[in-house]
XYZ file of C-alpha atoms in Angstrom:
416
model
C -44.992 -27.527 -49.136
C -47.677 -25.148 -50.668
C -47.281 -22.257 -52.412
C -48.588 -20.152 -50.052
C -45.863 -21.278 -47.932
C -43.054 -20.543 -49.942
C -44.162 -16.871 -50.755
C -44.495 -16.576 -46.978
C -41.228 -18.242 -46.237
C -39.670 -15.689 -49.550
C -40.948 -12.709 -47.655
C -39.950 -13.493 -44.326
C -35.971 -13.981 -46.056
C -36.395 -11.017 -47.742
C -37.599 -8.842 -45.189
C -34.949 -10.233 -43.204
C -32.071 -9.484 -46.014
C -33.775 -6.058 -46.198
C -33.159 -5.253 -42.315
C -29.797 -6.246 -42.099
C -29.052 -4.246 -45.235
C -30.619 -1.072 -43.292
C -28.531 -1.836 -40.404
C -25.499 -2.001 -42.179
C -26.630 1.321 -43.953
C -26.730 2.781 -40.516
C -23.738 1.574 -38.827
C -21.381 2.924 -42.221
C -23.353 6.230 -41.677
C -22.599 6.536 -38.019
C -19.095 5.565 -38.594
C -18.604 8.843 -41.494
C -20.230 10.923 -38.745
C -17.676 10.011 -36.211
C -14.638 10.156 -38.740
C -12.281 13.072 -38.518
C -12.392 15.806 -41.028
C -9.275 15.046 -41.918
C -9.987 10.963 -43.060
C -12.269 13.000 -45.985
C -9.260 15.392 -46.799
C -7.201 11.879 -47.005
C -9.465 10.324 -48.718
C -9.939 13.138 -51.155
C -6.451 13.140 -51.560
C -6.530 9.508 -52.229
C -8.583 10.102 -55.307
C -5.650 11.798 -56.268
C -3.419 9.568 -56.057
C -5.362 7.342 -57.995
C -6.076 10.108 -60.731
C -1.712 10.458 -61.155
C -1.132 6.811 -61.416
C -4.031 7.057 -64.391
C -2.312 9.970 -65.644
C 0.727 8.627 -65.792
C -0.089 5.533 -67.541
C -2.473 6.936 -70.107
C -0.795 10.315 -71.066
C 2.823 9.513 -70.614
C 3.805 6.817 -72.925
C 7.668 7.615 -72.908
C 8.304 6.576 -69.095
C 8.673 3.548 -67.629
C 6.140 3.221 -64.881
C 7.807 0.620 -62.684
C 10.950 2.118 -62.524
C 8.873 5.469 -61.539
C 7.464 3.347 -58.367
C 10.562 1.493 -57.654
C 11.940 5.353 -57.450
C 9.334 6.369 -55.093
C 9.571 2.943 -53.052
C 13.486 3.413 -52.904
C 12.965 6.633 -51.103
C 10.462 5.031 -48.467
C 13.038 2.191 -47.628
C 15.282 5.302 -46.181
C 12.591 6.938 -44.795
C 11.686 3.937 -42.676
C 15.509 3.363 -41.579
C 14.754 7.008 -40.533
C 11.849 5.969 -38.309
C 14.037 3.426 -36.732
C 16.608 5.564 -36.109
C 14.191 7.771 -34.335
C 12.404 5.253 -32.367
C 15.427 4.065 -30.892
C 16.862 7.229 -30.195
C 13.412 8.353 -28.348
C 13.726 5.640 -26.209
C 17.138 6.117 -25.470
C 16.487 9.638 -24.306
C 12.873 8.873 -22.696
C 12.786 5.630 -21.061
C 17.106 5.214 -20.523
C 17.476 9.147 -19.916
C 20.733 8.358 -22.563
C 21.663 11.542 -24.361
C 24.442 11.112 -26.620
C 23.792 12.114 -29.886
C 27.937 12.431 -30.988
C 28.645 9.071 -29.352
C 25.804 7.608 -31.463
C 26.883 9.021 -34.418
C 30.516 8.139 -33.262
C 29.330 4.162 -33.765
C 27.921 4.469 -36.859
C 31.040 5.912 -38.636
C 32.881 3.584 -36.780
C 31.210 0.609 -38.456
C 31.892 2.525 -41.975
C 35.265 2.968 -41.471
C 35.870 -1.070 -40.349
C 33.252 -1.902 -43.770
C 34.746 0.583 -45.765
C 38.075 1.949 -45.548
C 39.081 -0.913 -44.947
C 38.220 -2.307 -48.265
C 39.826 0.941 -49.677
C 42.684 -0.162 -47.951
C 43.167 -3.842 -49.126
C 42.546 -1.771 -53.310
C 45.387 -1.677 -55.576
C 46.214 0.968 -58.141
C 44.365 4.703 -58.136
C 41.606 3.355 -55.924
C 43.817 2.366 -53.229
C 42.962 4.671 -49.864
C 46.561 5.838 -49.867
C 46.255 7.422 -53.465
C 42.766 9.003 -52.604
C 44.734 10.845 -49.654
C 47.157 11.756 -51.804
C 44.907 13.484 -54.234
C 41.735 14.614 -52.315
C 42.335 14.130 -48.249
C 41.760 17.945 -47.887
C 38.094 17.909 -49.713
C 37.395 14.973 -47.470
C 37.936 15.690 -44.387
C 36.123 19.178 -44.978
C 32.772 16.884 -46.308
C 33.579 14.611 -43.061
C 33.385 17.351 -40.624
C 30.362 18.953 -42.406
C 28.782 15.650 -42.241
C 29.219 15.144 -38.904
C 27.890 18.791 -37.576
C 24.651 18.655 -39.633
C 23.413 15.617 -37.887
C 25.093 17.219 -34.734
C 23.217 20.889 -35.235
C 19.670 19.534 -35.602
C 19.889 16.870 -32.430
C 20.630 19.945 -31.091
C 17.997 22.127 -31.571
C 15.261 19.673 -30.081
C 16.911 21.311 -26.857
C 15.948 24.505 -27.298
C 12.546 24.878 -30.068
C 9.381 23.095 -30.263
C 9.531 19.784 -32.291
C 7.165 21.524 -34.601
C 9.430 23.750 -35.600
C 12.137 21.393 -36.350
C 9.687 19.196 -38.913
C 9.074 22.753 -40.562
C 12.570 24.354 -40.815
C 14.385 21.003 -41.796
C 12.352 21.707 -44.724
C 15.389 23.987 -45.771
C 17.354 21.374 -46.852
C 15.145 21.120 -49.946
C 15.834 24.809 -51.479
C 19.439 24.575 -50.511
C 20.066 21.226 -52.652
C 18.176 22.722 -55.592
C 20.168 25.487 -55.784
C 23.204 23.553 -55.068
C 22.295 20.792 -57.463
C 21.374 23.858 -60.546
C 24.830 25.795 -59.480
C 27.704 22.891 -59.511
C 26.011 19.809 -60.588
C 24.268 22.079 -63.726
C 20.785 20.041 -63.283
C 17.584 21.848 -65.168
C 14.440 21.348 -63.198
C 10.688 21.453 -65.479
C 7.430 23.400 -64.168
C 6.188 19.591 -63.242
C 9.545 19.300 -60.698
C 8.624 22.580 -58.671
C 5.247 21.612 -58.316
C 6.107 18.256 -56.914
C 8.070 19.634 -55.029
C 5.554 22.312 -53.458
C 3.223 19.766 -52.855
C 5.519 17.435 -51.445
C 6.176 20.569 -48.313
C 2.506 21.484 -48.083
C 1.764 17.431 -47.261
C 4.676 18.019 -44.503
C 2.982 21.759 -43.752
C -0.124 19.710 -43.352
C 1.474 17.656 -40.580
C 3.112 19.811 -38.801
C -0.477 21.210 -38.320
C -1.901 18.290 -37.320
C 1.024 18.157 -34.670
C -0.403 21.652 -33.004
C -3.706 20.551 -33.103
C -3.538 17.052 -31.316
C -0.598 18.631 -28.860
C 2.645 17.223 -30.086
C 4.615 20.436 -29.792
C 7.121 18.826 -27.803
C 10.572 20.513 -27.009
C 11.770 23.248 -24.441
C 10.359 25.888 -26.542
C 13.304 28.022 -24.957
C 15.289 30.581 -26.818
C 13.499 29.611 -29.902
C 15.429 31.730 -31.939
C 18.681 30.182 -31.017
C 16.963 26.263 -31.764
C 16.021 27.661 -35.751
C 18.413 28.853 -36.306
C 20.579 25.763 -35.632
C 18.088 23.841 -37.530
C 18.640 26.123 -40.502
C 22.797 25.569 -40.371
C 22.044 21.698 -39.984
C 19.578 21.962 -43.018
C 21.999 23.806 -44.637
C 24.967 21.621 -43.979
C 22.436 18.400 -44.751
C 22.032 20.124 -48.681
C 25.870 20.432 -48.876
C 26.336 16.934 -47.941
C 23.619 15.458 -50.051
C 24.957 17.379 -53.477
C 28.715 15.859 -52.643
C 27.232 12.544 -52.119
C 25.257 12.691 -55.541
C 28.635 14.186 -57.280
C 31.022 11.455 -55.799
C 28.740 8.319 -56.438
C 28.185 9.404 -60.076
C 32.146 10.444 -60.934
C 34.011 8.580 -58.749
C 32.246 5.433 -56.095
C 30.046 4.650 -53.366
C 32.707 3.267 -51.609
C 34.966 5.446 -52.174
C 32.392 7.770 -50.140
C 31.549 6.008 -47.849
C 35.556 4.918 -47.206
C 36.293 8.277 -46.672
C 33.538 9.845 -44.651
C 34.087 6.412 -42.385
C 37.856 7.997 -41.818
C 37.566 11.525 -41.515
C 34.227 11.060 -39.641
C 35.306 8.412 -36.799
C 38.738 10.282 -35.912
C 36.243 13.998 -35.827
C 33.490 12.553 -34.028
C 35.802 10.721 -31.544
C 37.670 14.120 -30.507
C 34.193 15.923 -30.323
C 32.713 12.918 -28.143
C 35.926 13.235 -25.772
C 35.563 17.191 -25.649
C 31.831 17.964 -25.204
C 29.918 14.093 -24.066
C 32.365 12.087 -22.151
C 30.453 13.153 -18.975
C 27.290 12.008 -20.608
C 28.145 9.044 -21.452
C 29.676 8.086 -18.181
C 26.537 8.796 -16.687
C 24.482 5.828 -18.905
C 23.306 3.249 -17.067
C 24.303 0.421 -18.928
C 22.493 -2.772 -19.258
C 21.053 -5.213 -22.192
C 18.546 -3.309 -22.529
C 20.762 0.049 -23.633
C 23.252 -2.006 -25.699
C 20.385 -3.221 -27.817
C 19.098 0.105 -28.349
C 22.387 1.117 -29.221
C 23.158 -1.710 -31.639
C 19.441 -0.561 -33.396
C 20.480 2.696 -33.451
C 23.454 1.751 -35.194
C 22.523 -0.737 -37.869
C 19.462 1.296 -38.633
C 22.161 4.552 -39.224
C 24.668 1.950 -41.412
C 21.935 0.767 -43.223
C 21.414 4.437 -44.174
C 24.282 5.426 -45.193
C 25.262 2.592 -46.802
C 21.656 2.516 -49.028
C 21.552 6.262 -49.237
C 24.340 6.387 -52.048
C 21.929 3.735 -54.082
C 19.520 5.762 -54.471
C 21.095 8.889 -54.757
C 22.992 7.621 -58.284
C 19.752 6.364 -59.203
C 17.373 9.292 -58.792
C 19.003 12.390 -57.032
C 19.935 14.058 -53.808
C 16.688 16.652 -54.282
C 14.380 13.273 -55.073
C 16.265 12.023 -51.709
C 15.525 14.371 -49.424
C 11.758 15.350 -50.891
C 11.276 10.990 -50.193
C 12.537 11.564 -46.610
C 9.689 13.782 -45.453
C 7.852 10.640 -45.082
C 9.964 9.679 -42.508
C 8.827 11.476 -39.760
C 5.003 10.382 -40.596
C 6.023 6.790 -40.355
C 7.060 7.470 -36.669
C 4.421 8.789 -35.816
C 2.325 5.833 -36.860
C 4.658 3.888 -35.031
C 4.088 5.718 -32.199
C 0.216 5.772 -31.616
C 0.658 1.761 -30.835
C 4.278 2.209 -28.921
C 4.140 5.759 -27.106
C 0.049 5.976 -27.776
C 0.089 9.462 -29.646
C -3.036 10.936 -30.569
C -4.594 10.579 -33.905
C -5.451 12.980 -36.630
C -6.704 12.199 -40.001
C -4.738 15.058 -40.895
C -1.672 12.645 -40.426
C -2.983 10.305 -43.542
C -4.166 13.450 -45.535
C -0.202 14.365 -45.378
C 1.158 10.988 -45.802
C -0.811 10.776 -49.780
C -0.233 14.367 -50.299
C 3.952 13.544 -50.054
C 3.468 10.666 -52.382
C 1.171 12.463 -55.118
C 4.316 15.171 -54.691
C 6.662 12.706 -55.340
C 4.694 11.339 -58.318
C 4.425 14.247 -59.739
C 8.579 15.347 -59.648
C 8.992 11.550 -60.679
C 6.845 12.087 -63.430
C 9.013 13.201 -65.692
C 13.191 13.528 -65.900
C 15.361 16.069 -65.182
C 18.579 16.977 -67.468
C 22.100 17.961 -67.631
C 22.560 21.684 -68.712
C 26.370 21.746 -69.539
C 28.672 24.621 -69.387
C 32.159 23.737 -69.567
C 33.371 27.148 -67.068
C 31.237 25.827 -64.429
C 31.856 21.798 -65.241
C 35.723 22.163 -65.004
C 35.882 23.058 -61.545
C 34.096 20.660 -60.214
C 35.580 17.629 -62.478
C 38.074 15.338 -61.147
C 41.336 17.235 -62.042
C 43.208 13.435 -62.281
C 40.703 12.423 -64.481
C 40.171 12.301 -68.171
C 40.125 15.506 -70.117
C 36.805 15.076 -71.868
C 35.409 17.828 -74.377
C 32.149 18.970 -73.766
C 29.511 20.511 -75.976
C 29.212 24.081 -76.477
C 27.244 26.507 -73.977
C 23.301 25.820 -74.425
C 23.576 22.246 -75.963
C 22.765 19.580 -74.257
C 24.940 16.688 -73.251
C 24.930 13.233 -75.495
C 22.284 11.027 -73.610
C 23.570 9.573 -70.555
C 21.139 7.398 -68.314
C 21.793 8.190 -64.826
C 18.300 6.872 -63.773
C 15.822 4.732 -66.534
C 12.647 6.129 -65.893
C 11.867 5.549 -69.775
C 13.292 5.216 -72.840
C 15.425 8.558 -74.504
C 13.929 9.178 -77.614
C 16.290 11.048 -80.707
C 14.617 14.109 -80.206
C 14.952 15.174 -76.759
C 18.202 13.366 -75.867
C 19.553 14.339 -72.490
C 21.108 13.207 -68.980
C 18.414 12.052 -66.469
C 19.317 12.299 -62.795
C 15.845 12.127 -61.166
């Protein structure tokens, strides 16, 4: 081929490449113009997330980044289980008109009873079921009632107020857990923890705003004040239950907590079912699909109850409740495909904002400020007496959550 022919072919190929590049750039520009403004914000939040990860890696050599990410990931497993609970409940109520929240909780308590209460029954010594009941039966009875009614009040609130109101007011559990942890578990927080908490709540508010914009304010909206009060009551009871759970799994055992909840939960929820929901249960059009949904709900709920004590012991009750803020977002993402929800980029912004808040919260440790006058009120009275340090001194290093190695200059008890 002549030199002129080669140059002509080269110019032709170069022209084709330029035209193809112009075409791609034009397509990209059009796609960017068509994207929702919220997606742009979500991209900015993603940059912020990368900055946070870079900050944690470069600026804090003490922290174990694998443990930090593990703590975040464990919370997201709980959120996915709650997503499964929400989806099965929605199918039961919307497609099959099976509104049986008490019965659904009753199934979970029965499973807890069969697995964990029977485990306690066959144990020997001080960890036996009868020995535990002799020492602490009335405490677990109150805790079982609190757990039952917390679930019931929040579910009941959907009949009176909007979905968005429930989402926002349910965040009230976070300040409840913080206050109870401060006064009863003696947890002390740093400024970065409060910043992370505020960022997480802002992410939740962003999701609620997206619901309003796309018209997802489901719920009756009648007697809204009653519904809002029910949510606040349920959130308060959730907070009490979570803090009690944290104390029990740290000082006693996970099996004891779940076994006692299964025992008293199945007893009192069975009574509540017989009084309040027996007529609704008779109206359920039973078939294999409904049975499968109940099985799916029970499996997710049992997994949530069984796994949550593990995550709480690894992190804390506050950290778990912050992590659970993403549960509604996972339900929404599934709803885009299953229920044809309208999409908004603000949902992505909300998700990444909550993740940034979680990374900020987990980036440093809380610590225990021991005060014997307070602490002794909540210790196990039958347990060994431990000499506690004087007021204002920090307890020697005991690692509750291994987010990094302790230094001699700053020894404290890690809880998140």
